[in-house]
mmCIF file of C-alpha atoms in Angstrom:
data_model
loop_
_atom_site.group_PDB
_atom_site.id
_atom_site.type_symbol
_atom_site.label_atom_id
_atom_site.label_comp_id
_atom_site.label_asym_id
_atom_site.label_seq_id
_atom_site.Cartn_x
_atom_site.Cartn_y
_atom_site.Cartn_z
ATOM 1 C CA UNK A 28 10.306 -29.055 2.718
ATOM 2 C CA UNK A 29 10.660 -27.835 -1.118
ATOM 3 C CA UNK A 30 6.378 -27.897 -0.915
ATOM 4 C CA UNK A 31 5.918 -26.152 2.167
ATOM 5 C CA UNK A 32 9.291 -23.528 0.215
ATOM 6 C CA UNK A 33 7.044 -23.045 -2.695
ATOM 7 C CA UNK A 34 3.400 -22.711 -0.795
ATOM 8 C CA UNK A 35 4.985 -19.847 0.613
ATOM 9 C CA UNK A 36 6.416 -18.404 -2.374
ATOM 10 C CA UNK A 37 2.779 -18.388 -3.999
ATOM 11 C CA UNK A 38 1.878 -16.467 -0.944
ATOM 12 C CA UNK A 39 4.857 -13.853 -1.375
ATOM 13 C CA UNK A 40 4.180 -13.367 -4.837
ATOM 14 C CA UNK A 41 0.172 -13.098 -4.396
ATOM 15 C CA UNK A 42 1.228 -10.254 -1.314
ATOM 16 C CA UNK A 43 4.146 -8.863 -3.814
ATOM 17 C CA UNK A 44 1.970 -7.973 -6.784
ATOM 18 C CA UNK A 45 -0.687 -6.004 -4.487
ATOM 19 C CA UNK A 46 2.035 -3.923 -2.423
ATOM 20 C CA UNK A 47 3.774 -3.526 -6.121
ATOM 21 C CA UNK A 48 0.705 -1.614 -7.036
ATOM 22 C CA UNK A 49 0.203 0.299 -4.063
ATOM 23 C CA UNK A 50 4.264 1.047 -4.311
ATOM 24 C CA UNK A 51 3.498 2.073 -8.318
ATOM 25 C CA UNK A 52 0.594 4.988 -6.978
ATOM 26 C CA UNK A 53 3.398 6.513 -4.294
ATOM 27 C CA UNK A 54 5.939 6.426 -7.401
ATOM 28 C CA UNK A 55 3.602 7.948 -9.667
ATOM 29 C CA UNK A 56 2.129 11.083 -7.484
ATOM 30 C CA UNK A 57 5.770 11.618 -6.064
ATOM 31 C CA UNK A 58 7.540 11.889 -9.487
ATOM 32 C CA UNK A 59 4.581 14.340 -10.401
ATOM 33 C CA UNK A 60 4.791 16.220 -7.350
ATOM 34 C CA UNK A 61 7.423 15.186 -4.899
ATOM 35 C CA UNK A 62 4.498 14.238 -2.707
ATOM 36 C CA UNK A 63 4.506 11.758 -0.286
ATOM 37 C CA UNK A 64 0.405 10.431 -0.516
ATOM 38 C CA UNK A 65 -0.606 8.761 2.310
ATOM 39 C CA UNK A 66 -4.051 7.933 1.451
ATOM 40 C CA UNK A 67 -3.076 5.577 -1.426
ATOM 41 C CA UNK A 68 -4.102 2.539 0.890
ATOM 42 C CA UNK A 69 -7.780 4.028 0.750
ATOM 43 C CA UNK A 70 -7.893 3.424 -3.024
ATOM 44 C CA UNK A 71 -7.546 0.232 -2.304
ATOM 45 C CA UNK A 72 -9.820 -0.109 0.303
ATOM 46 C CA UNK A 73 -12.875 2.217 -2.257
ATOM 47 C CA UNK A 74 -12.091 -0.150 -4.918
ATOM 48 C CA UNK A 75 -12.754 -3.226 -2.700
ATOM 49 C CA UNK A 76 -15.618 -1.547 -0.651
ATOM 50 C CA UNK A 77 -17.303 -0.594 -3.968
ATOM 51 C CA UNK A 78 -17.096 -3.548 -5.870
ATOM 52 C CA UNK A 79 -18.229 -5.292 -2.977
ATOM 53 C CA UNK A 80 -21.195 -3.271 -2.211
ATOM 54 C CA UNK A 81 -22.249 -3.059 -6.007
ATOM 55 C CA UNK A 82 -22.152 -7.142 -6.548
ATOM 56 C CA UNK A 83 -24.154 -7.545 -3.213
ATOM 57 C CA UNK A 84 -26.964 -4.932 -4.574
ATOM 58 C CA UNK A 85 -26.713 -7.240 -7.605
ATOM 59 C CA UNK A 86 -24.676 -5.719 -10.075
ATOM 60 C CA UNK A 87 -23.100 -7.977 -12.720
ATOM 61 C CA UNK A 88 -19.182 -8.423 -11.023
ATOM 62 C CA UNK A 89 -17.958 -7.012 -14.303
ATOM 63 C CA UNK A 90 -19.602 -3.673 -14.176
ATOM 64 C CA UNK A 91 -19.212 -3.832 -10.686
ATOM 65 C CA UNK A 92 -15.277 -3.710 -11.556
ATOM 66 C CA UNK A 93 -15.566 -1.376 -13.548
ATOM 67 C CA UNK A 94 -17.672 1.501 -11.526
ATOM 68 C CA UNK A 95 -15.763 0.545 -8.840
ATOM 69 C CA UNK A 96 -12.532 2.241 -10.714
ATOM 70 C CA UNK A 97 -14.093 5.091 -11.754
ATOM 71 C CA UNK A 98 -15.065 6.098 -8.214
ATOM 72 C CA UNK A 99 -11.787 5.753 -6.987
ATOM 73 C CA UNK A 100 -10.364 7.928 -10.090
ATOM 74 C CA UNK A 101 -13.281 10.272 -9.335
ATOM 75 C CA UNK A 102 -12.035 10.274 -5.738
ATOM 76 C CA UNK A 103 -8.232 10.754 -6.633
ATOM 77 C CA UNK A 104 -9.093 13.396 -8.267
ATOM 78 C CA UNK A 105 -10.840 15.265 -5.933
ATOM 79 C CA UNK A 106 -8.066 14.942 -3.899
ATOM 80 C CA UNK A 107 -5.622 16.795 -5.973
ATOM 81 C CA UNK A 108 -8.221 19.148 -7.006
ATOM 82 C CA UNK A 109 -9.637 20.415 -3.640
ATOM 83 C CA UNK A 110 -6.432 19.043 -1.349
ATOM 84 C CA UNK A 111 -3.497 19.241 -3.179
ATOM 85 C CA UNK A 112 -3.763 22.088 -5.613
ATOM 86 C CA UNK A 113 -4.736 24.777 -3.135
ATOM 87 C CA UNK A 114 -1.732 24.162 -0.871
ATOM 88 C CA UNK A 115 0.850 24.044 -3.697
ATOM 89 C CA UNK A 116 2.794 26.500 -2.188
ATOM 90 C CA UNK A 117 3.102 24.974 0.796
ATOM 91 C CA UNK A 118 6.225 22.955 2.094
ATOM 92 C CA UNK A 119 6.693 18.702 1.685
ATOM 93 C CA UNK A 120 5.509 18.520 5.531
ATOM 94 C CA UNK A 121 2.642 20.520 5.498
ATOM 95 C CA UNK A 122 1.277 18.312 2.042
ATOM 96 C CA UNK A 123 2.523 15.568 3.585
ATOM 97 C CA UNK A 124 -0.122 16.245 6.632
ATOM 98 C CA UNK A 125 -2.673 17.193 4.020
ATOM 99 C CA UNK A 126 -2.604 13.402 2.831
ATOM 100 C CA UNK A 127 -2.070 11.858 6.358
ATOM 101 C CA UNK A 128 -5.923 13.626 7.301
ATOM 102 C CA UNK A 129 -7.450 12.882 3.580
ATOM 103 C CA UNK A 130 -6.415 9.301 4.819
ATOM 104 C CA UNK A 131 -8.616 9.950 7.791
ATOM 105 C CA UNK A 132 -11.411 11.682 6.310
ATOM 106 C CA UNK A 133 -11.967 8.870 3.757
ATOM 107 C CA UNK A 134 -12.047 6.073 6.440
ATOM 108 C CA UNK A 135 -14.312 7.889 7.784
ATOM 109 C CA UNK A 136 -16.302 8.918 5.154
ATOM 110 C CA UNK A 137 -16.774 4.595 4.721
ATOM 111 C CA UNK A 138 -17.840 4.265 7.502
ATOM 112 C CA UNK A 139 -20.498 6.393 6.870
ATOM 113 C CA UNK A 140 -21.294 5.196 3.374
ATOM 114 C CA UNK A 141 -21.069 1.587 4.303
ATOM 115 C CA UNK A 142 -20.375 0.219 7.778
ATOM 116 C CA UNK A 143 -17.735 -1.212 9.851
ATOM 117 C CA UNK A 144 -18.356 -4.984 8.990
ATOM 118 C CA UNK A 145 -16.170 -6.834 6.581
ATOM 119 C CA UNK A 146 -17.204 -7.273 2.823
ATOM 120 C CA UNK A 147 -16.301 -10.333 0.791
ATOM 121 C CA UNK A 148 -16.631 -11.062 -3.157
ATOM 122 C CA UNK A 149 -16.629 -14.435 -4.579
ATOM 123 C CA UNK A 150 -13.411 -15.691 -6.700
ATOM 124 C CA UNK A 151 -13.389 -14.722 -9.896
ATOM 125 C CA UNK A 152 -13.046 -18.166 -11.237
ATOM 126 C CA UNK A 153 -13.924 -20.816 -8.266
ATOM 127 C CA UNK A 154 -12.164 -21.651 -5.852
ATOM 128 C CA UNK A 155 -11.315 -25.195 -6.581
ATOM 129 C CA UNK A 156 -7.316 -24.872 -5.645
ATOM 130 C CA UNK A 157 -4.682 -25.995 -8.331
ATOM 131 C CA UNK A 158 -1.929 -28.545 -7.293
ATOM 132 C CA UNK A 159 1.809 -27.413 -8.085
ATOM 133 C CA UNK A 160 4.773 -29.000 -6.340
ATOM 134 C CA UNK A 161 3.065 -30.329 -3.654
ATOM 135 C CA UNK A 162 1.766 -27.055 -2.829
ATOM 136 C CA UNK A 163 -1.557 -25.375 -3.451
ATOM 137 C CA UNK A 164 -2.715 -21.980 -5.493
ATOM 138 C CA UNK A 165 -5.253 -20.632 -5.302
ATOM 139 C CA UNK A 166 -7.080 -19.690 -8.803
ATOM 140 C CA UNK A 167 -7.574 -16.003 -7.382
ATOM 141 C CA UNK A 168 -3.883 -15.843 -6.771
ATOM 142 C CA UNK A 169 -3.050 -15.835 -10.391
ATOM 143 C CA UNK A 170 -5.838 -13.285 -10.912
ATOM 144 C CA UNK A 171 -3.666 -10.836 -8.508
ATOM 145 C CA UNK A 172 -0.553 -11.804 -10.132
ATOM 146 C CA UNK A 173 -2.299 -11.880 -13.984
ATOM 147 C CA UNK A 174 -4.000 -8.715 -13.047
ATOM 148 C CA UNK A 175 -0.814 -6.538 -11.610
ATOM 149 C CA UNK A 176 1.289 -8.026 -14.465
ATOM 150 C CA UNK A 177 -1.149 -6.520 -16.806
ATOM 151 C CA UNK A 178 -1.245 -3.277 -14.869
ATOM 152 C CA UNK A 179 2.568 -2.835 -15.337
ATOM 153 C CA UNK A 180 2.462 -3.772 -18.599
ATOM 154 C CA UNK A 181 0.086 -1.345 -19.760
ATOM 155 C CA UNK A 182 2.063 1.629 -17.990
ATOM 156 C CA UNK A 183 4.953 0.495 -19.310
ATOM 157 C CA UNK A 184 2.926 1.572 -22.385
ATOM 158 C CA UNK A 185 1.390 4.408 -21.174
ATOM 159 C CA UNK A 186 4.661 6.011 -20.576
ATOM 160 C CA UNK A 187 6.647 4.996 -23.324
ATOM 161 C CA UNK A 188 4.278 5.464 -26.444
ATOM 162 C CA UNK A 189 1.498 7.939 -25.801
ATOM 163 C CA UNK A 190 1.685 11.498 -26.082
ATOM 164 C CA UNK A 191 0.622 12.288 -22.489
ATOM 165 C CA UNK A 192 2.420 9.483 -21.167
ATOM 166 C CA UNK A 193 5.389 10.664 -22.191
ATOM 167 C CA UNK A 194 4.670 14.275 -20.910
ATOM 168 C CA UNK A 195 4.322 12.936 -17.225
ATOM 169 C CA UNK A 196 7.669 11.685 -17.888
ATOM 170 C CA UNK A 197 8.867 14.696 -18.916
ATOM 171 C CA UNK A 198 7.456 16.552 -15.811
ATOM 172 C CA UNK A 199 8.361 13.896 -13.825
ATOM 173 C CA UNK A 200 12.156 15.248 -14.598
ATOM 174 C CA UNK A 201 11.748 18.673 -14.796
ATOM 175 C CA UNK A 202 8.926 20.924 -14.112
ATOM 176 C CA UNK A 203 10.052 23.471 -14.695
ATOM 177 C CA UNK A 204 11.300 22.865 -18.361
ATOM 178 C CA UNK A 205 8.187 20.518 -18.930
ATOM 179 C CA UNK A 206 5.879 23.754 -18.401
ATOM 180 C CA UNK A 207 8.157 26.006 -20.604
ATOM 181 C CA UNK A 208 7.538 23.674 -23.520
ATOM 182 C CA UNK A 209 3.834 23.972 -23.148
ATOM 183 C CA UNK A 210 2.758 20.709 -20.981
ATOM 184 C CA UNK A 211 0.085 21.525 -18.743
ATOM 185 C CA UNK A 212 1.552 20.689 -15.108
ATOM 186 C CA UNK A 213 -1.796 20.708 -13.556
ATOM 187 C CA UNK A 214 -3.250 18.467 -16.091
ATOM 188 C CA UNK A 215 -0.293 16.094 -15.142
ATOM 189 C CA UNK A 216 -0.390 16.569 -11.650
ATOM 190 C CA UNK A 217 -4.301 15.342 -11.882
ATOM 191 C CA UNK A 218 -3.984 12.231 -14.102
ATOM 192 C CA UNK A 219 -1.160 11.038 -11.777
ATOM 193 C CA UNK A 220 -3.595 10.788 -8.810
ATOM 194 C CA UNK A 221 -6.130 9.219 -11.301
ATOM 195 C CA UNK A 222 -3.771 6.601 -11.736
ATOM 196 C CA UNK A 223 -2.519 6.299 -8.576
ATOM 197 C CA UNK A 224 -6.063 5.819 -7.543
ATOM 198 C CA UNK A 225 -6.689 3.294 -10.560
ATOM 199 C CA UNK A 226 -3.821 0.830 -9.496
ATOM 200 C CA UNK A 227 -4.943 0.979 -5.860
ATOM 201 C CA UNK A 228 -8.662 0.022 -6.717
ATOM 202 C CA UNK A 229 -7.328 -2.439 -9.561
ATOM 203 C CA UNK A 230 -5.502 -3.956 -6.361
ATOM 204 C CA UNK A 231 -8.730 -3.552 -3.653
ATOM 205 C CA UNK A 232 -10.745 -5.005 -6.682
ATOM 206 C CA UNK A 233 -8.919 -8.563 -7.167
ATOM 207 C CA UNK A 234 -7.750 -8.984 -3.503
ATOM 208 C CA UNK A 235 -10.849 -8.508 -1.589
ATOM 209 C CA UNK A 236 -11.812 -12.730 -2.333
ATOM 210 C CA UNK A 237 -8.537 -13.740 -0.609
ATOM 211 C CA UNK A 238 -8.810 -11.210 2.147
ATOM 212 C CA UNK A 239 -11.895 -10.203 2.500
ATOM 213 C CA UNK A 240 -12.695 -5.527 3.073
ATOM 214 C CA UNK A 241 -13.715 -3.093 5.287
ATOM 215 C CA UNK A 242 -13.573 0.789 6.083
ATOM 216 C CA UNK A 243 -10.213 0.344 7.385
ATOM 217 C CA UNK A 244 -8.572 -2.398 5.245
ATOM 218 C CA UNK A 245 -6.359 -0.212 2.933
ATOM 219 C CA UNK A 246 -4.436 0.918 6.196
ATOM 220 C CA UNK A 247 -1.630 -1.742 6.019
ATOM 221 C CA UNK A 248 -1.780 -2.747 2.758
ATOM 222 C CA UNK A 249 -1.244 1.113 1.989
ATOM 223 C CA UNK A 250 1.697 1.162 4.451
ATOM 224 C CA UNK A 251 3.355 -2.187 2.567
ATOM 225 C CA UNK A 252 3.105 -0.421 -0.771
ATOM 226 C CA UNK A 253 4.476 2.755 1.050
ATOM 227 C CA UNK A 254 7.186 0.107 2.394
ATOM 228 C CA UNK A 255 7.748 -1.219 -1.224
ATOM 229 C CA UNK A 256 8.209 2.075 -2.558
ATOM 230 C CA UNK A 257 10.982 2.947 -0.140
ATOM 231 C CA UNK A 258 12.826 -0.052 -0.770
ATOM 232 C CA UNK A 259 12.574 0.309 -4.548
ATOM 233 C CA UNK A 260 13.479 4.217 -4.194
ATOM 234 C CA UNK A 261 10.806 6.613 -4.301
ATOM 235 C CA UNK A 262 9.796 7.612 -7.853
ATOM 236 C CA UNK A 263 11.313 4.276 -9.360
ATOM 237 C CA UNK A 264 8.297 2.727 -11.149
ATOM 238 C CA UNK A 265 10.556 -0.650 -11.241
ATOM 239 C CA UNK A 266 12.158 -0.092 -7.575
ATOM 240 C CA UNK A 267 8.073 -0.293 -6.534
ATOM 241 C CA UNK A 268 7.855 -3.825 -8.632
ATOM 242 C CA UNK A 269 10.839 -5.136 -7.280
ATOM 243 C CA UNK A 270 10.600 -3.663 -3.694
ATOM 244 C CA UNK A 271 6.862 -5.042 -3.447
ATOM 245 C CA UNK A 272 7.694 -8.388 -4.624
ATOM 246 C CA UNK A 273 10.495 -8.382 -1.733
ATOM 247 C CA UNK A 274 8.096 -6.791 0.994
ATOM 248 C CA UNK A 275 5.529 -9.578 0.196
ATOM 249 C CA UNK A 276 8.168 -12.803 -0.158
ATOM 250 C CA UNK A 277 10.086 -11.495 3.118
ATOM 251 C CA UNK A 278 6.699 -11.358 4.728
ATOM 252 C CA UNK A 279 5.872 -14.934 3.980
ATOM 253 C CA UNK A 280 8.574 -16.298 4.248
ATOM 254 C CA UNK A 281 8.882 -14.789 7.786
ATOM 255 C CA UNK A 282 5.448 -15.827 8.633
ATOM 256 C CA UNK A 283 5.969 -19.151 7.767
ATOM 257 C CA UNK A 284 9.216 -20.356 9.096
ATOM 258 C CA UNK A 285 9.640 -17.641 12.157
ATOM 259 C CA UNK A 286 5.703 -16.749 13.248
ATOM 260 C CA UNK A 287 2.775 -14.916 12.004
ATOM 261 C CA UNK A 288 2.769 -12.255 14.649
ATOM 262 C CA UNK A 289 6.215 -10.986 12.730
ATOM 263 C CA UNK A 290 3.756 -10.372 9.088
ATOM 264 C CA UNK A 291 2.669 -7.282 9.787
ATOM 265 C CA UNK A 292 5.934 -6.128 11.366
ATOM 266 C CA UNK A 293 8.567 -6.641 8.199
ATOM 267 C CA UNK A 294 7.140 -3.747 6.069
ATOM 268 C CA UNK A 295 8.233 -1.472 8.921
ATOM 269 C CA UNK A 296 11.705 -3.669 9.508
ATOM 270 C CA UNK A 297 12.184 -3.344 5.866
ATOM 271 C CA UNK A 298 11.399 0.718 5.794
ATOM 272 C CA UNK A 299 14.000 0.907 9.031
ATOM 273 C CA UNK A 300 16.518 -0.592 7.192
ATOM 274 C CA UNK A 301 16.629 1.058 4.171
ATOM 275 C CA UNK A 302 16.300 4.439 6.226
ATOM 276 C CA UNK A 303 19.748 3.079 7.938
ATOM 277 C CA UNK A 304 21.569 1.428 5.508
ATOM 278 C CA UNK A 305 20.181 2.583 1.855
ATOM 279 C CA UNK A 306 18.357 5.490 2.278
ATOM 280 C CA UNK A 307 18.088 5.942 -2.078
ATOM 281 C CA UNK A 308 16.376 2.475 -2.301
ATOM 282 C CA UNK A 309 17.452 0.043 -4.591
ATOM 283 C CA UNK A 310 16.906 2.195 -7.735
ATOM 284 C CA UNK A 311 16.427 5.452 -6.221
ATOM 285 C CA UNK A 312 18.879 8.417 -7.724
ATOM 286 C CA UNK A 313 21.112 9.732 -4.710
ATOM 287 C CA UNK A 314 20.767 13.207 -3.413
ATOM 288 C CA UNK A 315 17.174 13.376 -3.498
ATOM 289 C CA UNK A 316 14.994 14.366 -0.595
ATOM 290 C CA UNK A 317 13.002 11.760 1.640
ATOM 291 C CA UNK A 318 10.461 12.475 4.357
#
């Protein structure tokens, strides 16, 4: 019993990490912009689809990685930039909608730039699976959990000891008062959908050997993050970690002792819940607006 226990764990806290990150991009863009950005599952899917696509042409994995990331940044980007920006004005809804058909366009857009068949990569290091407790890891699995750790890690020090960092914070607080000391609150506004587009493709990058990719992969794994971020509280960077970790243990957990047809089903149990019962999330501040 305690092996079968802890071969599911392994699988909640492989899951957790990846919907942590997806949770971290909705955190990021909303405390930049109150926005609600529904197309942070493509991210993940770009960063998978590229990498992918780049090994299989023969590109050393590491480079690979790498280009892979800075298409997705690219891609964020141009999101805010020809998207987001030009309907500033505009109310929560309407931007809301904006992101909800970027979603669309960009599935569709893979389609057209690759195809609708599924993409693998090979594990980063083997696949030879390590014994713990009677139960078995995968060596991938502690590349998703080593990878996200070092992810938070390095926003942690993003935020808290660079310059710019710290003047996201800032606007994440107040705009207002963030542009009358001279931050530049479209500059901000940009960099947070680079890096909400980073930690997606960071996450499409070292999941894609355990789960495989295609055009339309970053659906429900965007959705989980989205249901991570909820449960953390929207614009909580550690409500996301926490909340994702949850999602994914509450999903295997589920899966294994109840049935797999319930996996996909918890994220939007979990998001129903909170809605009824906690609508500021675990860390969320009260009296803020949800959509």
């Amino acid at each position: 019993m305690f092996a079968e226990f802890l071969q599911y764990l392994f699988s909640g806290l492989t899951s957790g990490a990846i919907y942590a990150l997806a949770g971290l991009g909705f955190a990021i863009i909303y405390n930049a912009s109150n926005v609600i950005n529904f197309a942070q599952g493509e991210f993940i899917m770009i960063g998978g689809m590229t990498t992918a696509s780049l090994v299989a042409a023969g590109t050393p994995l590491w480079l690979a990685v790498a280009l892979a990331l800075v298409v997705a940044m690219v891609v964020g980007m141009a999101l805010e930039r020809f998207a987001i920006e030009p309907a500033r004005d505009a109310d929560v809804v309407t931007i809301v909608i904006i992101t909800i058909g970027a979603s669309i366009f960009l599935r569709g857009a893979a389609q057209v730039i690759w195809d609708k068949e599924f993409h693998s990569l090979p594990a980063f290091s083997g696949e030879v699976p390590l014994s713990l407790g009677g139960a078995t890891l995968m060596p991938q699995s502690l590349w998703v959990i080593g990878s996200s750790a070092l992810a938070i890690a390095l926003l942690w020090w993003f935020f808290n000891r660079t310059l710019f960092g710290k003047a996201m914070l800032a606007t994440s607080y107040n705009r207002l008062a963030a542009q009358l000391v001279g931050i530049g609150v479209k500059r901000v506004l940009l960099a947070s959908f680079a890096l909400s587009a980073l930690l997606g493709a960071v996450a499409g990058v070292v999941v894609t050997p355990i789960t495989f990719t295609s055009y339309e992969s970053g659906i429900m794994l965007g959705l989980k993050g989205f249901s991570a971020a909820v449960l953390g509280g929207l614009g909580s960077g550690l409500g996301a970690i926490v909340g994702g970790l949850i999602v994914g243990l509450v999903e295997a957990l589920a899966s294994g002792y109840l049935s797999s047809a319930y996996k996909d089903a918890i994220a939007f149990i979990i998001i129903l819940f909170v809605l009824f019962f906690m609508p500021s999330g675990l860390f969320g501040r009260r009296g803020t607006d949800r959509v």
